[in-house]
Amino acid sequence: MGPRFRDRAIAFTLVELLVVCAILTTLLAVLLPVFPRVRAMGWRAACIANLRQVGIALQLYREDYGELPPLLSSIVPTYLTASPLLICPADPYAGQFAGNARVEGNTYLPSGVSYCYVPRWRVAQELGWWDPFPHFGPGKWGDLTPVVECPWHWARRFRPHQDHNDPGSRGWQLVLMMAGSVRKIRVEDPIETFTPDRYR
Ligand SMILES: [Zn+2]
């Protein structure tokens, strides 16, 4: 192999490398914006699976005691053996904060709770969705009454005194209804106007 041929071979390899680089750059430019959306879809799917398990546990508790548990964490460990099922993968705090009016956090359960237990929510009691502590009653719309809500797919911040959606909030909140299935409702809909036909 003469020196001229070797140079040509190296030059050809460089052109190939440049082409590969261009293809990779194009692929990355196309795929990078997709990754956060794919991740968010994965979080939603995992959260919905968690909420369904929580719904089964709540129904079992209700069959045994004739009422709902006082706290969401009360279903652990008898009715929900795996406490990570109370953590939403989209919760940036992984349930580890001192709770507020909506989310109990790690106040009662050290492994933490990401989800909002609607019967304990002050606004839900004021609006008559659920009777006050301790029994909570049948719920304003029976099986269609919201019982557990995940705020972490629209709210990325934790505020200690949060008791209501911020005005101007946008996005979907995942809602487990007493019947056991998970629906979503728009967070910007005024909460006082909620009826089950708002489920999507
Ligand atoms: Zn969630």
PDB file of N, CA, C and O and ligand atoms in Angstrom, residues 43-44 46-48 50-51 87-91 114-115 149-153 174, ligand 1:
ATOM      1  N   TRP A  43     -43.955   8.687  34.620  1.00  0.00           N
ATOM      2  CA  TRP A  43     -44.366   9.068  35.981  1.00  0.00           C
ATOM      3  C   TRP A  43     -45.872   8.932  36.124  1.00  0.00           C
ATOM      4  O   TRP A  43     -46.359   8.428  37.139  1.00  0.00           O
ATOM      5  N   ARG A  44     -46.614   9.422  35.118  1.00  0.00           N
ATOM      6  CA  ARG A  44     -48.079   9.376  35.202  1.00  0.00           C
ATOM      7  C   ARG A  44     -48.569   7.936  35.280  1.00  0.00           C
ATOM      8  O   ARG A  44     -49.432   7.611  36.086  1.00  0.00           O
ATOM      9  N   ALA A  46     -46.953   5.277  36.340  1.00  0.00           N
ATOM     10  CA  ALA A  46     -46.606   4.673  37.638  1.00  0.00           C
ATOM     11  C   ALA A  46     -47.529   5.207  38.728  1.00  0.00           C
ATOM     12  O   ALA A  46     -47.968   4.463  39.614  1.00  0.00           O
ATOM     13  N   CYS A  47     -47.840   6.503  38.655  1.00  0.00           N
ATOM     14  CA  CYS A  47     -48.710   7.120  39.654  1.00  0.00           C
ATOM     15  C   CYS A  47     -50.118   6.524  39.589  1.00  0.00           C
ATOM     16  O   CYS A  47     -50.724   6.232  40.624  1.00  0.00           O
ATOM     17  N   ILE A  48     -50.623   6.338  38.371  1.00  0.00           N
ATOM     18  CA  ILE A  48     -51.974   5.768  38.212  1.00  0.00           C
ATOM     19  C   ILE A  48     -52.011   4.358  38.789  1.00  0.00           C
ATOM     20  O   ILE A  48     -52.965   3.975  39.477  1.00  0.00           O
ATOM     21  N   ASN A  50     -50.107   3.235  41.238  1.00  0.00           N
ATOM     22  CA  ASN A  50     -50.105   3.424  42.691  1.00  0.00           C
ATOM     23  C   ASN A  50     -51.507   3.729  43.191  1.00  0.00           C
ATOM     24  O   ASN A  50     -51.981   3.127  44.167  1.00  0.00           O
ATOM     25  N   LEU A  51     -52.161   4.694  42.547  1.00  0.00           N
ATOM     26  CA  LEU A  51     -53.466   5.153  43.023  1.00  0.00           C
ATOM     27  C   LEU A  51     -54.499   4.022  42.973  1.00  0.00           C
ATOM     28  O   LEU A  51     -55.348   3.913  43.850  1.00  0.00           O
ATOM     29  N   ILE A  87     -45.909   6.985  47.325  1.00  0.00           N
ATOM     30  CA  ILE A  87     -45.001   8.011  46.801  1.00  0.00           C
ATOM     31  C   ILE A  87     -45.203   8.126  45.291  1.00  0.00           C
ATOM     32  O   ILE A  87     -45.088   7.140  44.567  1.00  0.00           O
ATOM     33  N   CYS A  88     -45.496   9.335  44.817  1.00  0.00           N
ATOM     34  CA  CYS A  88     -45.589   9.569  43.375  1.00  0.00           C
ATOM     35  C   CYS A  88     -44.190   9.809  42.828  1.00  0.00           C
ATOM     36  O   CYS A  88     -43.444  10.603  43.395  1.00  0.00           O
ATOM     37  N   PRO A  89     -43.803   9.133  41.718  1.00  0.00           N
ATOM     38  CA  PRO A  89     -42.461   9.357  41.159  1.00  0.00           C
ATOM     39  C   PRO A  89     -42.246  10.791  40.677  1.00  0.00           C
ATOM     40  O   PRO A  89     -41.102  11.210  40.507  1.00  0.00           O
ATOM     41  N   ALA A  90     -43.322  11.556  40.476  1.00  0.00           N
ATOM     42  CA  ALA A  90     -43.171  12.943  40.041  1.00  0.00           C
ATOM     43  C   ALA A  90     -42.992  13.901  41.222  1.00  0.00           C
ATOM     44  O   ALA A  90     -42.744  15.089  41.010  1.00  0.00           O
ATOM     45  N   ASP A  91     -43.125  13.394  42.448  1.00  0.00           N
ATOM     46  CA  ASP A  91     -42.989  14.238  43.640  1.00  0.00           C
ATOM     47  C   ASP A  91     -41.507  14.511  43.886  1.00  0.00           C
ATOM     48  O   ASP A  91     -40.764  13.595  44.246  1.00  0.00           O
ATOM     49  N   SER A 114     -47.067  11.125  49.257  1.00  0.00           N
ATOM     50  CA  SER A 114     -47.113  12.181  48.233  1.00  0.00           C
ATOM     51  C   SER A 114     -48.531  12.633  47.944  1.00  0.00           C
ATOM     52  O   SER A 114     -48.724  13.682  47.335  1.00  0.00           O
ATOM     53  N   TYR A 115     -49.513  11.822  48.338  1.00  0.00           N
ATOM     54  CA  TYR A 115     -50.864  12.030  47.834  1.00  0.00           C
ATOM     55  C   TYR A 115     -51.731  12.822  48.797  1.00  0.00           C
ATOM     56  O   TYR A 115     -51.527  12.795  50.011  1.00  0.00           O
ATOM     57  N   GLU A 149     -55.951  12.445  45.592  1.00  0.00           N
ATOM     58  CA  GLU A 149     -55.550  13.276  44.463  1.00  0.00           C
ATOM     59  C   GLU A 149     -54.042  13.365  44.445  1.00  0.00           C
ATOM     60  O   GLU A 149     -53.399  13.416  45.499  1.00  0.00           O
ATOM     61  N   CYS A 150     -53.453  13.367  43.232  1.00  0.00           N
ATOM     62  CA  CYS A 150     -52.005  13.603  43.108  1.00  0.00           C
ATOM     63  C   CYS A 150     -51.776  14.981  42.514  1.00  0.00           C
ATOM     64  O   CYS A 150     -52.166  15.237  41.387  1.00  0.00           O
ATOM     65  N   PRO A 151     -51.132  15.882  43.289  1.00  0.00           N
ATOM     66  CA  PRO A 151     -50.906  17.238  42.777  1.00  0.00           C
ATOM     67  C   PRO A 151     -49.601  17.394  41.996  1.00  0.00           C
ATOM     68  O   PRO A 151     -49.348  18.452  41.446  1.00  0.00           O
ATOM     69  N   TRP A 152     -48.754  16.338  41.942  1.00  0.00           N
ATOM     70  CA  TRP A 152     -47.365  16.542  41.513  1.00  0.00           C
ATOM     71  C   TRP A 152     -47.174  16.578  40.014  1.00  0.00           C
ATOM     72  O   TRP A 152     -46.056  16.775  39.546  1.00  0.00           O
ATOM     73  N   HIS A 153     -48.221  16.393  39.242  1.00  0.00           N
ATOM     74  CA  HIS A 153     -48.062  16.456  37.788  1.00  0.00           C
ATOM     75  C   HIS A 153     -48.291  17.870  37.276  1.00  0.00           C
ATOM     76  O   HIS A 153     -48.091  18.144  36.107  1.00  0.00           O
ATOM     77  N   LEU A 174     -54.334  14.100  38.866  1.00  0.00           N
ATOM     78  CA  LEU A 174     -54.856  12.735  38.815  1.00  0.00           C
ATOM     79  C   LEU A 174     -55.727  12.505  40.035  1.00  0.00           C
ATOM     80  O   LEU A 174     -55.337  12.848  41.147  1.00  0.00           O
TER      81      LEU A 174
HETATM   82 ZN    ZN B   1     -48.618  11.425  40.814  1.00  0.00          ZN
END
